[in-house]
Amino acid sequence: METILSLKNLDKKFGSVHAVNNLSFDIEKGNVYGILGPNGSGKSTTLGIILNVVNKTSGSFSWFDGSISTHEALKRVGAIIERPNFYPYMTAVQNLKLICKIKDVPYNKIDEKLKLVNLFERKDSKFKTYSLGMKQRLAIASALLNDPEILILDEPTNGLDPQGIHEIRKIIKEIASTGTTILLASHLLDEVEKVCTHVVVIRNGIKLYAGPVNGITATNGYFELNVDSDAKLLVSALEKHPSISDIKQEDDKFIATLENELSATEINNYLFKNGIVLSHLVKRMPSLEQQFLTLTNNN
Amino acid sequence: MLRLLNIEFHKLKHNRASRVLTLIYFVLLTSIALIAAIKFDIGPIKFHLAEQGIFNFPYIWHFNTYMASIFKFFLLLVIVSMMANEYSNKTLKQNLIDGLSKKEFILSKFYTVLVFAAISTLFVFVVSLILGLIYSDYNELSIIFSDLEYLLAFFIKLTAFFSFGLFMGILVKRSAFAVGGILVWLFVESIFKGFLFWKFNSDNLDTNNQVNSDLSTISVNDIMQFFPLESMSNLIKQPFTRLNAVQSVGKQIGENFSQDFSVHWYQIAIASAWIFIFIYASYALLKKRDL
């Protein structure tokens, strides 16, 4: 597996604030990564450091195995951080031409990328006349101009209306499907859950987890169960089962957390043998949100 | 280098304010030629400025570079805003993310300053040459091309002044405040100069003061020449009292205007040192900052 970006013991202090604390992780080619963390957890600072706009306090990072300097590497990267920054007095096309000049790429991709983000009709309007959603889409077009090996997105749907959020997500999914490596920072978990294969969880600048999405907490899932008859029988039967670690009642359902792998058929069979007939049985895996909250609360 | 210039001129050419200011600047440079048209014809008093010798070679190089450098403020606005706007639009951050290094960013601005200064110098050279060829009393080649060091001084003067503008643009990040900052610095230098004159004069009166007696051997100008704006204005001194007409009037009223008008190598060196300091300080500042 080719490593695109590698962070080693990265550290950043703003005065007394320790924004990034001894952070290490690798970005491998072809995966879609999410950086998760509450507001102010150091996500944007980390991205700022690897993008050459924030100075690190200590530690190191290297692009493409350290074979080229950071600013040369960034010509092969597409990145959007926070708000779209363009020259307000230039049109979309003029802005994109400038970026082509900086990145040393020809102009011929401009029309194609503008069509991809649905801005082709407005390509000769000045940037300052754009709505926030359009500005964000132009930012995506600009990040794609060089057909980047990795696309870095920091809160790409921040401040957008539902329609804008939907459009941006659709574009991200399209890009991910072409095999482009993506690094997506967000505090919106469903956003990450929908597109990412791997996550890095950060809180207060400290890495809590890095790895595949479904490995974030070692879990075998849980059952939602209910009966029409006596609930006490159900609870006592479940308590006796060796694979179930915890039972609690939520609204009108019982939640049985699994310690070991157990299929819905097996539990149904076991309960039926104990004379319990279920009215409701669903096996679920915890959502990323639940896992994230568990992780950030436990540590 | 061409790539960096290309990037910077792309930013400038689409900005209407920059285009208008640059245009005004070059129109004003050309307008030096209009001095030739100043003509009074009131009965017995006939006065035609162009025939008073101001367009004589080689004096014209001194006169025109001095006049032209007055207009540098128009271009200063362009330079300062091209720097400060990168901060206010946050496009500096975007440029760096897109793969421009901080060094390249500063260099692209500095190259632009050099180009502006070079074009201005060329412009003044051509305008002066044409005016001189029309009005000068002396037309031998050796006289025409003497005293050309005023053009070099002009080039250094503009470059130093605009580098100062770049530095202030980076330092305060807002165009209006950066221009204000330059004015404040001008006041600070003038007040300091005034203070030195006052100090030296009072020391000279009190000759018993042993501590300061060494100081009286050096003059105020020896100290002031190291200050940035003073070093720039030292490059080309005011040309008016050098004019024959003025000199002869001076002699009649018993005033002697003898002054050293030439361009000295150490003045060029001091101004060049400031250019280096301003550009390097801009780079150091940008490198140190988190954006």
Coordinates of C-alpha atoms in Angstrom, one line a residue:
Chain A
M1 CA 0.0 0.0 0.0
E2 CA 1.3 3.4 -1.0
T3 CA 1.5 5.9 1.8
I4 CA 0.5 9.4 0.7
L5 CA 0.9 11.2 4.0
S6 CA 2.6 10.3 7.2
L7 CA 2.4 12.2 10.5
K8 CA 4.9 11.5 13.2
N9 CA 4.5 12.9 16.8
L10 CA 3.1 16.2 15.5
D11 CA 2.7 18.8 18.1
K12 CA 1.3 22.4 18.0
K13 CA 1.0 24.8 20.9
F14 CA -0.8 28.2 20.7
G15 CA 0.6 29.8 23.8
S16 CA -0.7 27.7 26.6
V17 CA -3.3 25.9 24.4
H18 CA -2.0 22.5 23.3
A19 CA -4.0 22.2 20.0
V20 CA -2.3 19.1 18.6
N21 CA -0.7 16.6 21.0
N22 CA 1.8 14.0 19.7
L23 CA -0.4 13.0 16.8
S24 CA 0.7 10.2 14.5
F25 CA -1.2 8.5 11.7
D26 CA -0.7 7.5 8.0
I27 CA -2.9 8.1 5.0
E28 CA -2.8 5.2 2.5
K29 CA -3.7 5.5 -1.1
G30 CA -7.3 4.7 -2.2
N31 CA -9.0 5.0 1.2
V32 CA -11.5 7.6 2.3
Y33 CA -10.6 8.9 5.7
G34 CA -12.6 10.9 8.2
I35 CA -11.1 13.0 10.9
L36 CA -13.6 13.2 13.7
G37 CA -13.6 15.4 16.7
P38 CA -15.7 17.9 18.5
N39 CA -15.3 21.6 17.7
G40 CA -11.9 22.9 18.8
S41 CA -10.4 19.4 18.9
G42 CA -7.5 20.3 16.6
K43 CA -8.8 19.0 13.3
S44 CA -8.3 22.2 11.4
T45 CA -5.0 22.9 13.0
T46 CA -3.7 19.5 12.0
L47 CA -4.8 20.1 8.4
G48 CA -3.3 23.6 8.5
I49 CA 0.1 22.1 9.5
I50 CA 0.2 19.6 6.7
L51 CA -1.0 22.2 4.2
N52 CA 1.8 24.6 5.0
V53 CA -0.2 27.4 6.5
V54 CA 0.4 26.7 10.2
N55 CA 3.8 26.1 11.7
K56 CA 4.3 23.0 13.7
T57 CA 5.9 23.2 17.2
S58 CA 7.6 19.8 16.9
G59 CA 7.3 16.5 15.2
S60 CA 7.3 15.9 11.5
F61 CA 5.1 15.0 8.6
S62 CA 6.0 13.9 5.1
W63 CA 4.1 13.8 1.8
F64 CA 4.6 11.0 -0.7
D65 CA 7.3 9.3 1.4
G66 CA 9.2 12.6 1.9
S67 CA 10.5 12.5 -1.7
I68 CA 9.5 16.1 -2.4
S69 CA 9.1 19.4 -0.5
T70 CA 5.8 20.3 1.0
H71 CA 4.9 23.0 -1.5
E72 CA 5.7 20.8 -4.4
A73 CA 3.6 18.0 -2.9
L74 CA 0.7 20.4 -2.5
K75 CA 0.6 20.9 -6.2
R76 CA -0.5 17.2 -6.3
V77 CA -3.1 17.7 -3.6
G78 CA -6.5 19.3 -3.7
A79 CA -7.6 21.0 -0.5
I80 CA -10.4 23.2 0.8
I81 CA -10.2 24.5 4.3
E82 CA -13.0 26.2 6.2
R83 CA -14.4 28.9 3.9
P84 CA -13.8 29.3 0.2
N85 CA -11.1 31.9 -0.4
F86 CA -11.0 33.4 -3.8
Y87 CA -10.3 36.8 -5.4
P88 CA -13.8 38.5 -5.2
Y89 CA -13.2 40.7 -8.2
M90 CA -12.4 37.8 -10.5
T91 CA -14.8 35.5 -12.3
A92 CA -14.9 31.8 -11.6
V93 CA -12.8 31.1 -14.7
Q94 CA -10.2 33.8 -13.9
N95 CA -9.9 32.4 -10.4
L96 CA -9.4 28.9 -11.7
K97 CA -6.9 30.0 -14.3
L98 CA -4.8 31.6 -11.5
I99 CA -4.8 28.3 -9.6
C100 CA -3.8 26.5 -12.8
K101 CA -0.8 28.8 -13.0
I102 CA 0.1 28.2 -9.4
K103 CA -0.2 24.4 -9.7
D104 CA 1.5 24.4 -13.1
V105 CA -1.3 22.6 -14.8
P106 CA -2.9 23.5 -18.2
Y107 CA -6.3 25.3 -18.5
N108 CA -8.1 22.5 -20.3
K109 CA -9.7 21.0 -17.1
I110 CA -11.5 24.2 -16.1
D111 CA -14.7 23.6 -18.1
E112 CA -14.9 20.0 -17.1
K113 CA -14.6 20.7 -13.4
L114 CA -17.0 23.6 -13.6
K115 CA -19.6 21.3 -15.1
L116 CA -18.9 18.6 -12.4
V117 CA -20.0 21.1 -9.7
N118 CA -22.8 22.7 -11.8
L119 CA -21.3 26.1 -12.1
F120 CA -20.6 26.1 -15.9
E121 CA -23.5 28.5 -16.6
R122 CA -22.2 31.0 -14.1
K123 CA -18.5 30.7 -15.0
D124 CA -18.2 34.3 -16.1
S125 CA -19.8 35.8 -13.0
K126 CA -17.6 37.5 -10.5
F127 CA -16.9 35.4 -7.4
K128 CA -18.4 38.1 -5.0
T129 CA -21.8 37.5 -6.6
Y130 CA -21.9 33.8 -5.7
S131 CA -24.0 32.3 -2.9
L132 CA -22.2 30.4 -0.2
G133 CA -23.2 27.1 -1.7
M134 CA -21.8 28.2 -5.1
K135 CA -18.6 29.4 -3.5
Q136 CA -18.1 26.1 -1.8
R137 CA -18.8 24.2 -5.1
L138 CA -16.2 26.5 -6.8
A139 CA -13.8 25.6 -4.1
I140 CA -14.3 21.9 -4.9
A141 CA -13.8 22.5 -8.6
S142 CA -10.6 24.4 -7.8
A143 CA -9.3 21.5 -5.6
L144 CA -10.0 19.1 -8.4
L145 CA -8.2 21.0 -11.2
N146 CA -5.0 19.0 -11.0
D147 CA -6.8 15.7 -10.7
P148 CA -5.3 15.4 -7.2
E149 CA -3.9 12.2 -5.7
I150 CA -5.6 13.2 -2.4
L151 CA -8.5 15.5 -1.8
I152 CA -8.6 17.2 1.6
L153 CA -11.9 18.7 2.8
D154 CA -12.3 20.6 6.0
E155 CA -16.0 20.9 7.1
P156 CA -17.1 21.1 3.5
T157 CA -20.8 21.4 4.4
N158 CA -20.5 23.9 7.2
G159 CA -23.0 26.7 6.9
L160 CA -24.8 25.3 3.9
D161 CA -28.6 24.8 3.6
P162 CA -29.9 21.2 3.3
Q163 CA -29.9 21.3 -0.4
G164 CA -26.4 22.6 -0.5
I165 CA -25.3 19.9 1.9
H166 CA -26.9 17.3 -0.3
E167 CA -25.2 18.6 -3.4
I168 CA -21.8 18.7 -1.8
R169 CA -22.2 15.1 -0.4
K170 CA -23.2 13.9 -3.8
I171 CA -20.1 15.4 -5.4
I172 CA -17.9 13.9 -2.7
K173 CA -19.4 10.5 -3.2
E174 CA -18.8 10.8 -7.0
I175 CA -15.2 11.7 -6.4
A176 CA -14.7 8.8 -3.9
S177 CA -16.1 6.4 -6.4
T178 CA -13.4 7.3 -8.9
G179 CA -10.8 5.9 -6.4
T180 CA -9.4 9.3 -5.3
T181 CA -8.0 9.3 -1.7
I182 CA -10.0 11.6 0.5
L183 CA -9.4 13.1 3.9
L184 CA -12.5 14.6 5.3
A185 CA -12.6 16.5 8.6
S186 CA -16.0 16.9 10.1
H187 CA -17.9 16.9 13.3
L188 CA -21.0 15.7 11.4
L189 CA -20.9 12.0 12.0
D190 CA -23.5 10.9 9.5
E191 CA -21.5 12.7 6.9
V192 CA -18.4 10.7 7.7
E193 CA -20.3 7.5 8.2
K194 CA -21.8 7.8 4.7
V195 CA -18.5 8.1 2.8
C196 CA -15.6 7.1 4.9
T197 CA -13.8 3.7 5.1
H198 CA -11.4 4.8 7.8
V199 CA -11.6 7.3 10.7
V200 CA -9.2 9.1 13.0
V201 CA -10.8 10.3 16.2
I202 CA -9.2 13.3 17.9
R203 CA -10.2 15.1 21.1
N204 CA -8.2 17.9 22.7
G205 CA -5.5 17.3 20.1
I206 CA -5.0 13.7 21.3
K207 CA -5.6 10.8 18.9
L208 CA -8.2 8.4 20.4
Y209 CA -8.5 6.0 17.5
A210 CA -7.3 5.5 14.0
G211 CA -8.4 2.6 11.8
P212 CA -11.4 1.2 9.9
V213 CA -14.8 2.7 10.6
N214 CA -16.3 -0.5 11.9
G215 CA -13.4 -1.2 14.3
I216 CA -13.8 2.1 16.2
T217 CA -15.1 0.2 19.2
A218 CA -14.7 -3.6 19.3
T219 CA -18.3 -4.5 19.2
N220 CA -20.5 -7.4 18.3
G221 CA -23.6 -5.3 18.0
Y222 CA -26.8 -5.5 20.1
F223 CA -30.4 -6.8 19.9
E224 CA -33.6 -4.9 20.3
L225 CA -36.2 -7.2 21.8
N226 CA -39.7 -7.1 23.1
V227 CA -42.4 -9.4 24.2
D228 CA -46.2 -9.0 24.6
S229 CA -46.3 -11.1 27.8
D230 CA -44.2 -11.0 30.9
A231 CA -41.1 -8.9 30.5
K232 CA -39.4 -10.3 33.6
L233 CA -39.2 -13.8 32.1
L234 CA -37.4 -12.3 29.1
V235 CA -34.9 -10.4 31.2
S236 CA -34.0 -13.4 33.4
A237 CA -33.6 -15.6 30.4
L238 CA -31.3 -13.1 28.7
E239 CA -29.3 -12.7 31.8
K240 CA -28.5 -16.4 31.8
H241 CA -27.3 -16.3 28.2
P242 CA -23.4 -16.4 28.2
S243 CA -23.1 -14.1 25.1
I244 CA -25.0 -11.2 26.6
S245 CA -23.2 -8.7 28.7
D246 CA -25.7 -6.1 29.5
I247 CA -29.5 -5.6 29.4
K248 CA -31.3 -2.3 29.7
Q249 CA -34.7 -1.0 29.0
E250 CA -35.2 1.9 26.6
D251 CA -38.7 3.2 26.0
D252 CA -40.7 0.0 25.3
K253 CA -37.8 -2.1 24.1
F254 CA -35.1 -4.1 25.7
I255 CA -31.5 -3.6 24.6
A256 CA -29.2 -6.6 24.9
T257 CA -25.5 -5.8 24.3
L258 CA -23.5 -8.7 23.0
E259 CA -20.2 -9.9 24.3
N260 CA -19.6 -12.6 21.7
E261 CA -20.8 -13.1 18.2
L262 CA -24.5 -14.2 18.2
S263 CA -27.0 -14.4 15.4
A264 CA -30.6 -13.4 15.5
T265 CA -31.7 -17.0 14.7
E266 CA -29.7 -18.4 17.7
I267 CA -31.2 -15.9 20.2
N268 CA -34.7 -16.5 18.9
N269 CA -34.2 -20.2 19.1
Y270 CA -32.8 -20.0 22.7
L271 CA -35.7 -17.8 23.9
F272 CA -38.3 -20.0 22.3
K273 CA -36.9 -23.0 24.0
N274 CA -37.3 -21.1 27.3
G275 CA -41.0 -20.5 26.5
I276 CA -40.7 -16.9 25.4
V277 CA -42.3 -15.7 22.2
L278 CA -40.9 -12.4 20.9
S279 CA -43.0 -9.7 19.4
H280 CA -40.0 -7.7 18.2
L281 CA -36.4 -8.7 17.4
V282 CA -33.8 -6.7 15.5
K283 CA -30.0 -7.1 15.4
R284 CA -28.2 -3.8 15.1
M285 CA -24.6 -2.5 14.9
P286 CA -24.1 0.8 16.8
S287 CA -24.1 3.9 14.7
L288 CA -20.9 5.9 14.4
E289 CA -22.4 8.5 16.6
Q290 CA -23.0 6.1 19.4
Q291 CA -19.5 4.7 19.0
F292 CA -18.0 8.1 18.8
L293 CA -19.8 9.2 22.0
T294 CA -18.7 6.1 23.8
L295 CA -15.1 6.6 22.7
T296 CA -14.9 10.3 23.6
N297 CA -16.7 9.8 27.0
N298 CA -14.7 6.8 28.1
N299 CA -11.3 8.3 27.6
Chain B
M1 CA 10.7 33.9 -12.2
L2 CA 8.4 34.3 -15.2
R3 CA 5.9 32.0 -13.6
L4 CA 5.8 34.1 -10.5
L5 CA 5.4 37.3 -12.4
N6 CA 2.7 35.7 -14.5
I7 CA 0.8 34.7 -11.4
E8 CA 1.1 38.2 -9.9
F9 CA 0.1 40.0 -13.0
H10 CA -2.9 37.8 -13.4
K11 CA -4.0 39.0 -9.9
L12 CA -3.4 42.6 -10.8
K13 CA -4.8 42.8 -14.3
H14 CA -8.3 41.7 -13.2
N15 CA -8.4 44.2 -10.4
R16 CA -10.1 47.4 -11.6
A17 CA -8.7 49.6 -8.8
S18 CA -5.1 48.5 -9.6
R19 CA -5.6 49.0 -13.3
V20 CA -6.9 52.5 -12.8
L21 CA -4.2 53.6 -10.4
T22 CA -1.5 52.2 -12.6
L23 CA -2.9 54.0 -15.6
I24 CA -3.1 57.3 -13.7
Y25 CA 0.5 56.8 -12.6
F26 CA 1.8 56.4 -16.1
V27 CA -0.3 59.3 -17.4
L28 CA 1.2 61.5 -14.7
L29 CA 4.7 60.4 -15.7
T30 CA 4.0 61.5 -19.2
S31 CA 2.5 64.7 -17.9
I32 CA 6.1 65.9 -17.0
A33 CA 6.2 66.8 -20.6
L34 CA 3.4 69.3 -20.0
I35 CA 5.9 71.5 -18.0
A36 CA 7.2 72.4 -21.4
A37 CA 3.9 74.1 -22.1
I38 CA 4.1 76.5 -19.2
K39 CA 4.4 79.8 -20.8
F40 CA 3.6 83.3 -19.6
D41 CA 3.2 86.0 -22.1
I42 CA 2.1 89.1 -20.2
G43 CA 3.1 92.1 -22.3
P44 CA 6.8 92.8 -21.7
I45 CA 7.3 89.7 -19.5
K46 CA 7.8 86.7 -21.6
F47 CA 8.5 83.5 -19.8
H48 CA 8.7 80.1 -21.3
L49 CA 9.7 77.5 -18.7
A50 CA 11.0 75.0 -21.3
E51 CA 13.6 77.6 -22.4
Q52 CA 14.9 78.3 -18.9
G53 CA 17.3 75.4 -19.2
I54 CA 15.4 72.8 -17.3
F55 CA 15.4 70.5 -20.3
N56 CA 19.1 70.8 -20.9
F57 CA 21.1 67.6 -21.0
P58 CA 22.3 66.3 -18.6
Y59 CA 20.4 68.4 -16.1
I60 CA 17.1 67.0 -17.4
W61 CA 18.0 63.5 -16.0
H62 CA 18.2 65.1 -12.5
F63 CA 15.1 67.2 -12.9
N64 CA 12.8 64.6 -14.5
T65 CA 13.7 61.8 -12.1
Y66 CA 13.1 64.1 -9.2
M67 CA 9.7 65.2 -10.6
A68 CA 8.7 61.7 -11.6
S69 CA 9.4 60.2 -8.1
I70 CA 6.7 62.5 -6.7
F71 CA 4.1 60.4 -8.4
K72 CA 5.3 57.1 -6.8
F73 CA 2.5 57.4 -4.2
F74 CA 0.0 56.2 -6.8
L75 CA 1.9 53.0 -7.4
L76 CA 2.5 52.6 -3.7
L77 CA -1.3 52.2 -3.3
V78 CA -1.3 49.5 -5.8
I79 CA 1.6 47.7 -4.2
V80 CA 0.3 48.0 -0.6
S81 CA -3.2 46.8 -1.6
M82 CA -1.9 43.9 -3.6
M83 CA -0.2 42.7 -0.4
A84 CA -2.8 43.6 2.1
N85 CA -5.7 42.3 0.0
E86 CA -4.2 38.8 0.1
Y87 CA -4.7 38.9 3.8
S88 CA -8.2 40.4 3.9
N89 CA -9.4 38.0 1.1
K90 CA -7.5 35.2 2.8
T91 CA -6.2 34.3 -0.6
L92 CA -2.7 34.1 0.8
K93 CA -3.8 31.0 2.7
Q94 CA -5.4 29.6 -0.5
N95 CA -2.2 30.3 -2.5
L96 CA -0.1 28.4 0.0
I97 CA -2.5 25.5 0.0
D98 CA -2.5 25.4 -3.8
G99 CA 1.2 24.9 -3.7
L100 CA 3.0 28.3 -3.7
S101 CA 5.7 28.4 -1.1
K102 CA 6.1 31.3 1.2
K103 CA 9.3 32.2 -0.5
E104 CA 7.7 32.1 -3.9
F105 CA 4.9 34.3 -2.6
I106 CA 7.2 37.0 -1.4
L107 CA 9.4 36.7 -4.6
S108 CA 6.3 37.1 -6.8
K109 CA 5.6 40.4 -5.1
F110 CA 9.2 41.6 -5.2
Y111 CA 9.6 40.8 -8.8
T112 CA 6.4 42.8 -9.5
V113 CA 8.0 45.7 -7.6
L114 CA 11.1 45.4 -9.7
V115 CA 9.1 45.3 -12.9
F116 CA 7.1 48.4 -11.9
A117 CA 10.3 50.3 -11.0
A118 CA 12.0 49.2 -14.2
I119 CA 9.1 50.2 -16.4
S120 CA 8.9 53.6 -14.6
T121 CA 12.6 54.1 -15.2
L122 CA 12.3 53.2 -18.8
F123 CA 9.4 55.5 -19.1
V124 CA 11.2 58.5 -17.6
F125 CA 14.2 57.8 -19.7
V126 CA 12.2 57.9 -23.0
V127 CA 10.1 60.9 -22.0
S128 CA 13.2 62.8 -20.9
L129 CA 15.1 61.8 -24.0
I130 CA 12.4 63.1 -26.2
L131 CA 11.9 66.4 -24.2
G132 CA 15.7 66.9 -24.2
L133 CA 16.1 66.3 -27.9
I134 CA 13.4 69.0 -28.5
Y135 CA 14.4 71.6 -26.0
S136 CA 18.0 71.0 -24.9
D137 CA 20.7 73.5 -25.9
Y138 CA 23.3 70.8 -26.0
N139 CA 22.9 67.8 -28.3
E140 CA 26.3 66.0 -28.3
L141 CA 26.0 62.4 -27.6
S142 CA 28.5 62.5 -24.8
I143 CA 26.5 65.2 -23.0
I144 CA 23.2 63.5 -23.6
F145 CA 24.4 60.3 -21.9
S146 CA 26.2 61.8 -19.0
D147 CA 24.8 61.8 -15.5
L148 CA 22.7 58.7 -16.2
E149 CA 23.3 57.6 -12.6
Y150 CA 20.2 59.6 -11.8
L151 CA 18.2 56.9 -13.6
L152 CA 19.8 54.2 -11.5
A153 CA 19.1 56.2 -8.4
F154 CA 15.5 56.6 -9.5
F155 CA 15.2 52.8 -10.0
I156 CA 16.7 52.1 -6.5
K157 CA 14.5 54.8 -5.0
L158 CA 11.3 53.3 -6.3
T159 CA 12.3 49.8 -5.5
A160 CA 13.1 50.7 -1.9
F161 CA 10.0 52.7 -1.5
F162 CA 7.7 49.9 -2.8
S163 CA 9.6 47.3 -0.8
F164 CA 8.8 49.4 2.3
G165 CA 5.2 49.3 1.1
L166 CA 5.3 45.5 0.7
F167 CA 6.7 45.2 4.2
M168 CA 4.1 47.4 5.8
G169 CA 1.4 45.6 3.9
I170 CA 2.5 42.3 5.4
L171 CA 3.1 43.8 8.8
V172 CA -0.3 45.4 9.3
K173 CA -2.4 43.4 6.8
R174 CA -4.8 46.3 6.0
S175 CA -4.1 48.6 3.1
A176 CA -5.4 51.8 4.7
F177 CA -3.5 51.2 7.9
A178 CA -0.3 50.2 6.0
V179 CA -0.4 53.5 4.1
G180 CA -1.1 55.3 7.4
G181 CA 1.8 53.4 8.9
I182 CA 4.1 54.8 6.2
L183 CA 2.9 58.3 6.9
V184 CA 3.4 57.8 10.6
W185 CA 7.0 56.6 10.0
L186 CA 7.6 59.7 7.8
F187 CA 6.5 61.8 10.8
V188 CA 8.7 59.8 13.2
E189 CA 11.7 60.3 11.0
S190 CA 11.1 64.0 10.5
I191 CA 10.5 64.6 14.3
F192 CA 13.7 62.6 15.0
K193 CA 15.6 64.7 12.5
G194 CA 14.2 67.9 14.1
F195 CA 15.2 66.5 17.5
L196 CA 18.7 65.9 16.3
F197 CA 19.1 69.4 14.9
W198 CA 17.9 70.8 18.2
K199 CA 20.1 68.6 20.2
F200 CA 23.2 69.4 18.2
N201 CA 22.6 73.1 18.3
S202 CA 22.2 73.1 22.0
D203 CA 25.4 71.0 22.4
N204 CA 27.3 73.4 20.2
L205 CA 26.3 76.2 22.5
D206 CA 27.4 74.4 25.6
T207 CA 31.0 73.7 24.5
N208 CA 32.1 72.7 28.0
N209 CA 30.0 69.6 27.8
Q210 CA 32.7 66.9 27.4
V211 CA 30.4 64.0 27.0
N212 CA 28.7 65.3 23.9
S213 CA 31.6 67.1 22.4
D214 CA 32.4 64.1 20.2
L215 CA 29.0 64.2 18.7
S216 CA 29.4 67.7 17.4
T217 CA 32.0 66.5 14.9
I218 CA 29.4 64.5 13.0
S219 CA 26.4 66.2 11.5
V220 CA 22.8 65.4 11.6
N221 CA 22.8 64.3 8.0
D222 CA 25.5 61.7 8.8
I223 CA 23.0 60.0 11.1
M224 CA 19.8 60.6 9.2
Q225 CA 21.2 59.1 6.0
F226 CA 20.8 55.7 7.5
F227 CA 17.0 56.0 8.0
P228 CA 14.9 54.4 5.3
L229 CA 12.9 57.3 4.0
E230 CA 15.8 59.7 4.4
S231 CA 18.1 57.4 2.5
M232 CA 15.5 57.2 -0.3
S233 CA 15.1 61.0 -0.6
N234 CA 18.9 61.4 -0.4
L235 CA 19.3 59.5 -3.7
I236 CA 17.9 62.3 -5.8
K237 CA 18.2 65.8 -4.2
Q238 CA 16.0 68.7 -5.1
P239 CA 17.2 70.0 -8.5
F240 CA 15.8 73.6 -8.3
T241 CA 18.8 75.4 -6.8
R242 CA 21.1 73.7 -9.3
L243 CA 19.4 75.6 -12.2
N244 CA 21.5 78.3 -13.7
A245 CA 18.7 80.8 -13.6
V246 CA 18.2 80.2 -9.9
Q247 CA 21.9 80.2 -9.1
S248 CA 22.4 83.6 -10.8
V249 CA 19.4 85.0 -8.9
G250 CA 20.9 83.6 -5.7
K251 CA 24.2 85.3 -6.4
Q252 CA 22.5 88.6 -6.8
I253 CA 20.8 88.4 -3.5
G254 CA 23.9 87.1 -1.8
E255 CA 22.8 83.6 -1.2
N256 CA 25.1 80.7 -2.1
F257 CA 23.3 77.5 -3.1
S258 CA 26.3 75.4 -3.5
Q259 CA 25.3 71.9 -2.6
D260 CA 26.4 68.4 -3.6
F261 CA 23.8 67.2 -6.1
S262 CA 25.5 64.1 -7.4
V263 CA 24.5 60.5 -6.6
H264 CA 26.9 58.8 -4.3
W265 CA 27.7 55.1 -4.3
Y266 CA 27.2 54.8 -0.5
Q267 CA 23.7 56.3 -0.8
I268 CA 22.8 53.6 -3.4
A269 CA 24.3 51.1 -1.0
I270 CA 22.3 52.3 2.0
A271 CA 19.0 52.2 0.0
S272 CA 19.8 48.8 -1.4
A273 CA 20.5 47.5 2.1
W274 CA 17.0 48.7 3.1
I275 CA 15.5 46.9 0.1
F276 CA 17.1 43.7 1.3
I277 CA 16.0 44.3 4.9
F278 CA 12.4 45.0 3.9
I279 CA 12.1 42.0 1.7
Y280 CA 13.8 39.6 4.0
A281 CA 11.8 40.9 7.0
S282 CA 8.6 40.4 5.0
Y283 CA 9.7 36.8 4.3
A284 CA 10.7 36.2 8.0
L285 CA 7.4 37.6 9.2
L286 CA 5.3 35.5 6.8
K287 CA 7.3 32.4 7.7
K288 CA 6.8 32.9 11.4
R289 CA 3.1 33.5 11.2
D290 CA 0.3 31.0 11.4
L291 CA -2.4 31.9 8.9

